[in-house]
PDB file of C-alpha atoms in Angstrom:
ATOM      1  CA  UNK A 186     103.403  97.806 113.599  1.00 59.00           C
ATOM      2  CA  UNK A 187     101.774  98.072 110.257  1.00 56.00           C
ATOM      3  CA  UNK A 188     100.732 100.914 107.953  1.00 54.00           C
ATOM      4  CA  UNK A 189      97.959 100.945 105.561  1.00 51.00           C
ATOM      5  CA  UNK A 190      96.676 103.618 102.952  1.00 46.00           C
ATOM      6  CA  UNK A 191      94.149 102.232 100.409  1.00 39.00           C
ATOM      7  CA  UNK A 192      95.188 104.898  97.455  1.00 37.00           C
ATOM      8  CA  UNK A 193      98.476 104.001  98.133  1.00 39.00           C
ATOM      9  CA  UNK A 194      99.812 100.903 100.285  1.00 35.00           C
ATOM     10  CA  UNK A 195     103.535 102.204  99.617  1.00 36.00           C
ATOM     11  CA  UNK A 196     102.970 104.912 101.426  1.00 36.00           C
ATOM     12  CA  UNK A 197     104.246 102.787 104.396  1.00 37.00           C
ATOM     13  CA  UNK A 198     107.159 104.168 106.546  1.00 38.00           C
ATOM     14  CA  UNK A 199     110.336 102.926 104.726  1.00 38.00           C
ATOM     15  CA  UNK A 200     108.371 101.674 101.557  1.00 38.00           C
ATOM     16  CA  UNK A 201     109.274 104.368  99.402  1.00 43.00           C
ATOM     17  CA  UNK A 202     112.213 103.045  97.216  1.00 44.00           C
ATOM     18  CA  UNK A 203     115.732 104.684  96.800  1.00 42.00           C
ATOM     19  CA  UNK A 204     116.608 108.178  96.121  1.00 43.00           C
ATOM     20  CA  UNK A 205     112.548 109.170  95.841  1.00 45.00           C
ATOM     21  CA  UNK A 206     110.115 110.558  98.706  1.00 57.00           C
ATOM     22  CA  UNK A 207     106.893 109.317  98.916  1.00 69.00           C
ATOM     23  CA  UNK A 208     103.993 111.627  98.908  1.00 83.00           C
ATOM     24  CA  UNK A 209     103.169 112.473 102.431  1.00 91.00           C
ATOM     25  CA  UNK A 210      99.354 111.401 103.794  1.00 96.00           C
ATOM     26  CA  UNK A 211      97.202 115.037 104.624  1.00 97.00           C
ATOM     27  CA  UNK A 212      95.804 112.910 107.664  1.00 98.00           C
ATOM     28  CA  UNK A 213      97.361 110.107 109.698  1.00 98.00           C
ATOM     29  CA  UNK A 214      95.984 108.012 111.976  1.00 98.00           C
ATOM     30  CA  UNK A 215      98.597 106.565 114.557  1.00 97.00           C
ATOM     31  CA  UNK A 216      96.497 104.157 116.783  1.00 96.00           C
ATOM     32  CA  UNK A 217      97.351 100.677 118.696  1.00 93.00           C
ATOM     33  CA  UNK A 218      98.019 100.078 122.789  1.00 91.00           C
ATOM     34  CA  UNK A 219     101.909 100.570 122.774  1.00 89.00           C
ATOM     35  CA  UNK A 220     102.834 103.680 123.534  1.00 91.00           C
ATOM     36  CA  UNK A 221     106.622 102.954 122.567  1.00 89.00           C
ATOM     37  CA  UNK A 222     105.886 101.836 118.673  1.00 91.00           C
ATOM     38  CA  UNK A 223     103.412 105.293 118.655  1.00 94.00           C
ATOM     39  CA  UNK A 224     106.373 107.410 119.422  1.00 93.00           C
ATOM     40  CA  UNK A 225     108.179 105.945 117.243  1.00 90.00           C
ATOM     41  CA  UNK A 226     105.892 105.979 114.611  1.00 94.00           C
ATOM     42  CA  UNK A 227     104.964 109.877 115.290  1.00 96.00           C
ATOM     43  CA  UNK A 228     108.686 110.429 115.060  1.00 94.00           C
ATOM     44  CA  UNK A 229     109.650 108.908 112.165  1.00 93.00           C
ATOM     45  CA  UNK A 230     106.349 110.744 110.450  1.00 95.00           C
ATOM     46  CA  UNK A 231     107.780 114.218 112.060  1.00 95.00           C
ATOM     47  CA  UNK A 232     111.037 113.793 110.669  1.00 94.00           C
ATOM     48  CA  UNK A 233     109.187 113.113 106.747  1.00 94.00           C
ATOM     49  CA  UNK A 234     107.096 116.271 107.249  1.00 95.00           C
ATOM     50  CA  UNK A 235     109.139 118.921 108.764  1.00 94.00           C
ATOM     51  CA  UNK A 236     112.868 117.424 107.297  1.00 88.00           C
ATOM     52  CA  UNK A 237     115.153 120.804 107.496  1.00 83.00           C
ATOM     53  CA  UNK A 238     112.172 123.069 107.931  1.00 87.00           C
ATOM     54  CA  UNK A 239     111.482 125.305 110.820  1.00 92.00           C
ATOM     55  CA  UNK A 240     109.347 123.832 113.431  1.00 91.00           C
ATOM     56  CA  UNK A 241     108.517 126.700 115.786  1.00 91.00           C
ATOM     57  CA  UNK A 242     106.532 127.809 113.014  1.00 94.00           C
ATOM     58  CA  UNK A 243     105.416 124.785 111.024  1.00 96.00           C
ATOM     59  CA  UNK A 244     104.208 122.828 114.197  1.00 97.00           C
ATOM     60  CA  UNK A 245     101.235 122.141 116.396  1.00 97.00           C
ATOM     61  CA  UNK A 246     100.406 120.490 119.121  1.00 97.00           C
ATOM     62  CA  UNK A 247      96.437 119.413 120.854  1.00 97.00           C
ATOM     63  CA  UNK A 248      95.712 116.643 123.283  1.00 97.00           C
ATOM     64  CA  UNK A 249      92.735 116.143 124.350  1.00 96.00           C
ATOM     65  CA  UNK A 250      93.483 113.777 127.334  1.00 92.00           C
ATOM     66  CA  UNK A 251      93.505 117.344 128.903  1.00 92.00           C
ATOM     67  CA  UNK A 252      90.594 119.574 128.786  1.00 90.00           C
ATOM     68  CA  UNK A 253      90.644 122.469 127.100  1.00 91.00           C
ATOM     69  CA  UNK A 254      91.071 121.680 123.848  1.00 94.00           C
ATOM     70  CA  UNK A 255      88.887 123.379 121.265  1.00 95.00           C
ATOM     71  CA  UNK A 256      88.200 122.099 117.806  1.00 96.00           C
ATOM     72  CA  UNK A 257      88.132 125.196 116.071  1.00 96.00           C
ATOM     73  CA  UNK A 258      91.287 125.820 117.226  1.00 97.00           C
ATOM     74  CA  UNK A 259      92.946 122.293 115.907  1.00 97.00           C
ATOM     75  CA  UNK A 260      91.007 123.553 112.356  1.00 97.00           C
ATOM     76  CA  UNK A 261      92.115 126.300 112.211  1.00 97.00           C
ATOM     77  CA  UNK A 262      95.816 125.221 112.639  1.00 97.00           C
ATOM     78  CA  UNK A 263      95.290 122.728 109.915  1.00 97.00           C
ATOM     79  CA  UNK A 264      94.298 125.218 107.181  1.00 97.00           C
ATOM     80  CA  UNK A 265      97.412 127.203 108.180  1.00 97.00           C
ATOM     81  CA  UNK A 266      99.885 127.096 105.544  1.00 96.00           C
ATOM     82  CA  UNK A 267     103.376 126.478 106.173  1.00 95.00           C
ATOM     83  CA  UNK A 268     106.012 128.735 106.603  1.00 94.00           C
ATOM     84  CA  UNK A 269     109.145 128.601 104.933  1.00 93.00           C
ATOM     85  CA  UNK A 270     108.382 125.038 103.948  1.00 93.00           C
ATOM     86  CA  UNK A 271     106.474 122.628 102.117  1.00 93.00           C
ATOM     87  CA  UNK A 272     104.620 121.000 104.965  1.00 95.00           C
ATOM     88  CA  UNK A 273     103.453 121.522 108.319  1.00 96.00           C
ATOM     89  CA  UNK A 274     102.638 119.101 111.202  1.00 97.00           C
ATOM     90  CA  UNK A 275      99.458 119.181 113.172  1.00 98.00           C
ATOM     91  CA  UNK A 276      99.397 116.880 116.229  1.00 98.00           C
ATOM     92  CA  UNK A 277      96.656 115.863 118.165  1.00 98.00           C
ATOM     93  CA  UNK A 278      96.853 113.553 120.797  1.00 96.00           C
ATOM     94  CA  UNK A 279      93.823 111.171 122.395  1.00 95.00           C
ATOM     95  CA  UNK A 280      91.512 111.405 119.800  1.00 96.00           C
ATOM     96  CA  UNK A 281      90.063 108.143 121.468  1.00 93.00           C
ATOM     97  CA  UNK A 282      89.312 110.225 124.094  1.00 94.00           C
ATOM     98  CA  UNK A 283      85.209 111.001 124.838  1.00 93.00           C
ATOM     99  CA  UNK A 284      86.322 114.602 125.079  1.00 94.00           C
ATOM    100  CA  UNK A 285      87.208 114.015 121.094  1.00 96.00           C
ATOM    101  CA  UNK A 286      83.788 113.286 120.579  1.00 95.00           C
ATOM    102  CA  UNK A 287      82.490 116.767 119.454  1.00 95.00           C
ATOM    103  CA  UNK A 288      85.181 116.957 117.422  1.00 97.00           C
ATOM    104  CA  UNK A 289      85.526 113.422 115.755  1.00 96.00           C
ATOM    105  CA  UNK A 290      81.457 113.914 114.772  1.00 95.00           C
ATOM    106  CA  UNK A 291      81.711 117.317 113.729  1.00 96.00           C
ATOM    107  CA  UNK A 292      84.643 119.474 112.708  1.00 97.00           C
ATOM    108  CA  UNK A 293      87.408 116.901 112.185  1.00 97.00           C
ATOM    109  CA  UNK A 294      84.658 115.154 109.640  1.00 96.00           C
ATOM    110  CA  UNK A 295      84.101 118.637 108.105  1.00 97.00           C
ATOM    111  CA  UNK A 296      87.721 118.542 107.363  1.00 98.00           C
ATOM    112  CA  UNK A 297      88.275 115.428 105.999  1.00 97.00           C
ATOM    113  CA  UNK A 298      86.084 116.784 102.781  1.00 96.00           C
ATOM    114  CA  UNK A 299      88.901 118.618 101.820  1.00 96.00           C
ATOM    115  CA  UNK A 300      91.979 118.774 103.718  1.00 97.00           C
ATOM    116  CA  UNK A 301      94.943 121.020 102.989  1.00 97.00           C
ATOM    117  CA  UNK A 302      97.687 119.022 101.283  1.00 95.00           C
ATOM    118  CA  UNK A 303     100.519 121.067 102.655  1.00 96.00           C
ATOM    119  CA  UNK A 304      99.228 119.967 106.106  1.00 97.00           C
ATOM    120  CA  UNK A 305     100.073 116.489 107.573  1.00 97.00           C
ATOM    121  CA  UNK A 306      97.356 115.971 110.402  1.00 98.00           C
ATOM    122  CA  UNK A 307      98.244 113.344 112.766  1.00 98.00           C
ATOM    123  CA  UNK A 308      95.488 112.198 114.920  1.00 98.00           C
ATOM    124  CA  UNK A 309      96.611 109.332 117.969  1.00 97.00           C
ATOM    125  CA  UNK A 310      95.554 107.400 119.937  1.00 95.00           C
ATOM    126  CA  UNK A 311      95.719 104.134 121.923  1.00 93.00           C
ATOM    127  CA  UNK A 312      92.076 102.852 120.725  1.00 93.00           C
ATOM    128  CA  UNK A 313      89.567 104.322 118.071  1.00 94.00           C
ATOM    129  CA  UNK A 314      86.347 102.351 117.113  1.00 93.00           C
ATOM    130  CA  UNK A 315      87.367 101.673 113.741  1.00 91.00           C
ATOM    131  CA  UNK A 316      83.263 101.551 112.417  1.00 94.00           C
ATOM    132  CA  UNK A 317      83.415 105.113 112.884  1.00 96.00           C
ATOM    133  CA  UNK A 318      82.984 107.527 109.751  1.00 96.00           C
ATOM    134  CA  UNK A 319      85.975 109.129 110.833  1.00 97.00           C
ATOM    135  CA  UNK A 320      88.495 106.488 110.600  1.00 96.00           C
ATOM    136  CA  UNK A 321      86.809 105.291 107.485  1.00 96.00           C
ATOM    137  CA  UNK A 322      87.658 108.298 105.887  1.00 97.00           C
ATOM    138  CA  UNK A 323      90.690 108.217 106.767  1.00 97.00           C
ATOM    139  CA  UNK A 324      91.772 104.729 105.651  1.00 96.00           C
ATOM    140  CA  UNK A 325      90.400 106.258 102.326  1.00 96.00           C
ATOM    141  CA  UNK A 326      92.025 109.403 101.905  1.00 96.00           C
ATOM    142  CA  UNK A 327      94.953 109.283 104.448  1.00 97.00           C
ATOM    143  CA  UNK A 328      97.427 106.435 105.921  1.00 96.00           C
ATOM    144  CA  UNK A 329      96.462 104.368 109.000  1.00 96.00           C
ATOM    145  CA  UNK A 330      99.450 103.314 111.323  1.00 95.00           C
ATOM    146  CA  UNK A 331      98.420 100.696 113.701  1.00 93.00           C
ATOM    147  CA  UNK A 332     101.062 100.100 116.493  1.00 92.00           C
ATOM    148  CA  UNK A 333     100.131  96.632 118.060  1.00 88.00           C
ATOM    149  CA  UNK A 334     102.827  94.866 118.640  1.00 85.00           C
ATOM    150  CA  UNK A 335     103.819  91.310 118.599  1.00 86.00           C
ATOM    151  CA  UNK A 336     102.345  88.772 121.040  1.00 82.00           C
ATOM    152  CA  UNK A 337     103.773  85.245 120.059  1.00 86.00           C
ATOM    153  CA  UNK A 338     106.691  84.442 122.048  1.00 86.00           C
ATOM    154  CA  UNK A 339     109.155  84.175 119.233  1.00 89.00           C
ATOM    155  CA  UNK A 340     107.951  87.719 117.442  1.00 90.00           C
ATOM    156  CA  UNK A 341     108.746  89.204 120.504  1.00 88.00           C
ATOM    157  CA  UNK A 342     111.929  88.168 121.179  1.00 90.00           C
ATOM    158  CA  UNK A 343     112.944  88.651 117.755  1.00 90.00           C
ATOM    159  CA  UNK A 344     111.288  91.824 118.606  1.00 89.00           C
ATOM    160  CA  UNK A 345     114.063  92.390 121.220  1.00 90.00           C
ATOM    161  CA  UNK A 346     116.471  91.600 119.238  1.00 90.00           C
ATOM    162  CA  UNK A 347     115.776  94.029 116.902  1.00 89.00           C
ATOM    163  CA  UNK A 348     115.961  97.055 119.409  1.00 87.00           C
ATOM    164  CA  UNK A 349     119.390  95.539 120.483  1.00 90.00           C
ATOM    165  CA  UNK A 350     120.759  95.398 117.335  1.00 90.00           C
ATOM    166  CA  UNK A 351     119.745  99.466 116.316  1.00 86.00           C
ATOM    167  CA  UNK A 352     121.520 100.150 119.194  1.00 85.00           C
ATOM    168  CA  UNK A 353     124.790  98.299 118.375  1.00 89.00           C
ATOM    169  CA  UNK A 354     124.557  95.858 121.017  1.00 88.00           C
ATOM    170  CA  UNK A 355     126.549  92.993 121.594  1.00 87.00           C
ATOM    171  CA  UNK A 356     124.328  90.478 123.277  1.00 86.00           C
ATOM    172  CA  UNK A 357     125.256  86.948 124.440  1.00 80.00           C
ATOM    173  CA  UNK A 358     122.997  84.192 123.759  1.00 81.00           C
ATOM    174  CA  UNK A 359     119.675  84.207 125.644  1.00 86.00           C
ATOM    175  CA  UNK A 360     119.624  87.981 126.052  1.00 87.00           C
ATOM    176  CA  UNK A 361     115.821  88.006 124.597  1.00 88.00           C
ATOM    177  CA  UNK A 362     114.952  84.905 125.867  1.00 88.00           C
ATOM    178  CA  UNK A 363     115.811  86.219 129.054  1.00 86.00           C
ATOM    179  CA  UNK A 364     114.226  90.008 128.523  1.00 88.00           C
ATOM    180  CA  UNK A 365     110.833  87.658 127.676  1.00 87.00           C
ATOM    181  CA  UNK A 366     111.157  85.158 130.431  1.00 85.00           C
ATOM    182  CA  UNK A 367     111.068  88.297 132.956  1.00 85.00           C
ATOM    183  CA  UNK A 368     108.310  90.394 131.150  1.00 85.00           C
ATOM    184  CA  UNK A 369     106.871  89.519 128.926  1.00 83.00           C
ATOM    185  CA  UNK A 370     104.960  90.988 125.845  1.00 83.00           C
ATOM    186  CA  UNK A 371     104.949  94.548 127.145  1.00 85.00           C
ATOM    187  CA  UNK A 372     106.131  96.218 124.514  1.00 87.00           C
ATOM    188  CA  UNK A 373     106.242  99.624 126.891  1.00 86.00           C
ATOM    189  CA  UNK A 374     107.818  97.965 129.233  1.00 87.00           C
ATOM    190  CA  UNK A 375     110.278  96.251 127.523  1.00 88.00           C
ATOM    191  CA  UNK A 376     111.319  99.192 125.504  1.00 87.00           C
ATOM    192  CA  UNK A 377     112.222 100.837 129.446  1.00 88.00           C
ATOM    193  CA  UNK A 378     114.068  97.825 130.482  1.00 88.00           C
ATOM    194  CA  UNK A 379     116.149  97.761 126.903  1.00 89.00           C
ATOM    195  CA  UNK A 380     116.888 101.478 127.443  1.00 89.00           C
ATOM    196  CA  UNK A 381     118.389 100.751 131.200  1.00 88.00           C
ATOM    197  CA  UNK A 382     120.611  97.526 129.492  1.00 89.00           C
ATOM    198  CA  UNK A 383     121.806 100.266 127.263  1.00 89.00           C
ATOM    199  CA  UNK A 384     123.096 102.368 129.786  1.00 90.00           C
ATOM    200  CA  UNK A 385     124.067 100.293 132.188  1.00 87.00           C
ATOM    201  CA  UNK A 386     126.412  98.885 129.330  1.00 85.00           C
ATOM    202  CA  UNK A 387     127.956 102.139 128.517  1.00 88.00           C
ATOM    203  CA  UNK A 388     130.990 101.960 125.637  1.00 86.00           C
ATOM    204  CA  UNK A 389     131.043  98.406 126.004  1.00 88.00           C
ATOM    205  CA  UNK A 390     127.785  98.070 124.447  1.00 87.00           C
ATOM    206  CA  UNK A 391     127.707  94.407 125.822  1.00 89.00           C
ATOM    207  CA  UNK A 392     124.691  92.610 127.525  1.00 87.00           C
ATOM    208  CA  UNK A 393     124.815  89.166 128.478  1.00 86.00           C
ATOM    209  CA  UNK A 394     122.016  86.992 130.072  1.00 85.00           C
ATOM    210  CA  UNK A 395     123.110  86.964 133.894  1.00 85.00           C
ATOM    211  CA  UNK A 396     123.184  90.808 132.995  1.00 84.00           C
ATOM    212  CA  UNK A 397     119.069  90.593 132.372  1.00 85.00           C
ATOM    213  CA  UNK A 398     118.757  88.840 135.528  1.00 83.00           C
ATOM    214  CA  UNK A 399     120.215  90.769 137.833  1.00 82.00           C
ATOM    215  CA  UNK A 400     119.090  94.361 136.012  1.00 83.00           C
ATOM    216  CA  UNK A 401     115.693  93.216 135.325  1.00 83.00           C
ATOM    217  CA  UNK A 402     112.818  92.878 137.495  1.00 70.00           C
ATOM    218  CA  UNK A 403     110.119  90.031 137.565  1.00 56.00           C
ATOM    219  CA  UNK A 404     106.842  91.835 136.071  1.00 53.00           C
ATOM    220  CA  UNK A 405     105.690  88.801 133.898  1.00 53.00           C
ATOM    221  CA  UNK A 406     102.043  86.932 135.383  1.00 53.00           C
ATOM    222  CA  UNK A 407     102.953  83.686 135.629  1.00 52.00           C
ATOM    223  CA  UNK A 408     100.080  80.710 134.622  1.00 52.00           C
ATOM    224  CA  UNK A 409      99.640  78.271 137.074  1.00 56.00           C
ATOM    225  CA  UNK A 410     100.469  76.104 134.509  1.00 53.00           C
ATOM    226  CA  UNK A 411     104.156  76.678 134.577  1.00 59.00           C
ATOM    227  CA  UNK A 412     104.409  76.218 138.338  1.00 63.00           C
ATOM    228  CA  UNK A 413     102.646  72.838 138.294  1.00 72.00           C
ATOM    229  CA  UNK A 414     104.973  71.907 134.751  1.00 65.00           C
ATOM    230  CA  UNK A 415     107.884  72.922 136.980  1.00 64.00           C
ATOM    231  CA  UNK A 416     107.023  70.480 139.845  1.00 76.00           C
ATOM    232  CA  UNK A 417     106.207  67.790 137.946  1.00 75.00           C
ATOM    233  CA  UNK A 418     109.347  67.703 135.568  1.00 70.00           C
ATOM    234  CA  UNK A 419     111.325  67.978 139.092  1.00 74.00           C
ATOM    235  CA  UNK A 420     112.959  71.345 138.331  1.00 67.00           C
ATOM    236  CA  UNK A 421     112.805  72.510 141.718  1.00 72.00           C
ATOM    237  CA  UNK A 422     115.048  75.718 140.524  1.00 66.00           C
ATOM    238  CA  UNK A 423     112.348  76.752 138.500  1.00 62.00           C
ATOM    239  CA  UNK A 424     109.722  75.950 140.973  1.00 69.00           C
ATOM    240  CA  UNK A 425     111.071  78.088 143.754  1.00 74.00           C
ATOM    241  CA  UNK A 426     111.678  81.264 141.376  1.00 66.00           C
ATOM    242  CA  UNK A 427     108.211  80.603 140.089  1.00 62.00           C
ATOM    243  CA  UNK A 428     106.498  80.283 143.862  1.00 66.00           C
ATOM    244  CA  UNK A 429     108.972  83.324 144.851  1.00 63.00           C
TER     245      UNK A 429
END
């Protein structure tokens, strides 16, 4: 997951350095396929813009994966000012969406002229064209979050590793290995599996390898490749759980 903002590239999440707050971006784009490192990134953002502050009254909420959603209505909540704070949150959700269109073209481009600093407008989504004026502006004005994870093998599993470890795990060697071997680079997915590790665990906080295999279900596509490798190096083990 990376963050960008061309007037300011330490505007990042976690960039800002010790005992200072970084200004706050008026618009945000949150966009990339897993839907794990977009919550996350949406809730670290929340917790920068609304801190202590009251969020019945300093938060919104749109998504226009549903219909209904009007864009004079996501405007409007934008140039509300906050109450009883320094910032407000609007979120809206799908703005990939063809329902977004009208307002991507129109209003949200309208706004982006001259948004209202005390307002943090998130916009996310799991894919935005990036050519479009929109996002443009946005890179230019705002902070761009893009939440594609790792793909290479080892950035994954050090990947996994890292979720372990900010849940004070004690794993046994070939924990991610194992986590990998079974699915892969599925961010989403592994993020559910991690979480069921967890609790099966409990206060012991321990995983262990054998632990992953029996827990874990096979979801990983397996090449061809790997069957025929498996035959032909004689590991008939492997073979079996591959043809299985």
């Amino acid at each position: 997951m990376s963050s960008s903002r061309s007037s300011d590239p330490k505007t990042a999440p976690g960039a800002e350095p010790p005992g200072s707050r970084a200004p706050i971006a008026p618009v945000v784009l949150i966009e990339g396929p897993e839907a794990s490192l977009r919550d996350a990134a949406l809730a670290e953002l929340r917790e920068r813009v609304l801190a202590d502050a009251p969020r019945d009254f300093n938060e919104d909420r749109f998504d226009f994966t549903v219909s209904g959603t009007e864009p004079a209505a996501i405007v409007g909540a934008a140039r509300t000012l906050p109450m009883m704070a320094q910032t407000r949150l609007v979120l809206v959700r799908g703005i990939g969406e063809k329902r977004a269109q009208a307002f991507t073209e129109g209003a949200l481009l309208e706004y982006l002229e001259a948004p209202l600093e005390s307002t943090c407008l998130v916009l996310e989504a799991a894919s935005v064209d990036k050519r479009q004026r929109w996002v443009k502006r946005i890179a230019k004005i705002g902070q761009v979050i893009d939440c594609t994870g790792p793909s290479r093998p080892a950035d994954v599993r050090r990947w996994i590793d890292a979720r372990l470890a900010e849940r004070s795990m004690r794993c046994g060697g070939g924990v991610a290995a194992a986590l990998f071997d079974l699915v892969g680079a599925d961010l989403d997915r592994l993020s559910l599996e991690i979480e069921k590790l967890c609790l099966h665990a409990g206060e012991s906080r321990s995983i262990d390898a054998d632990t992953v295999g029996e827990l874990v279900g096979q979801v990983r596509p397996r090449a061809l490749y790997e069957l025929t490798d498996a035959i032909g190096e004689r590991r008939l083990a492997s073979a079996l759980r591959l043809v299985a």
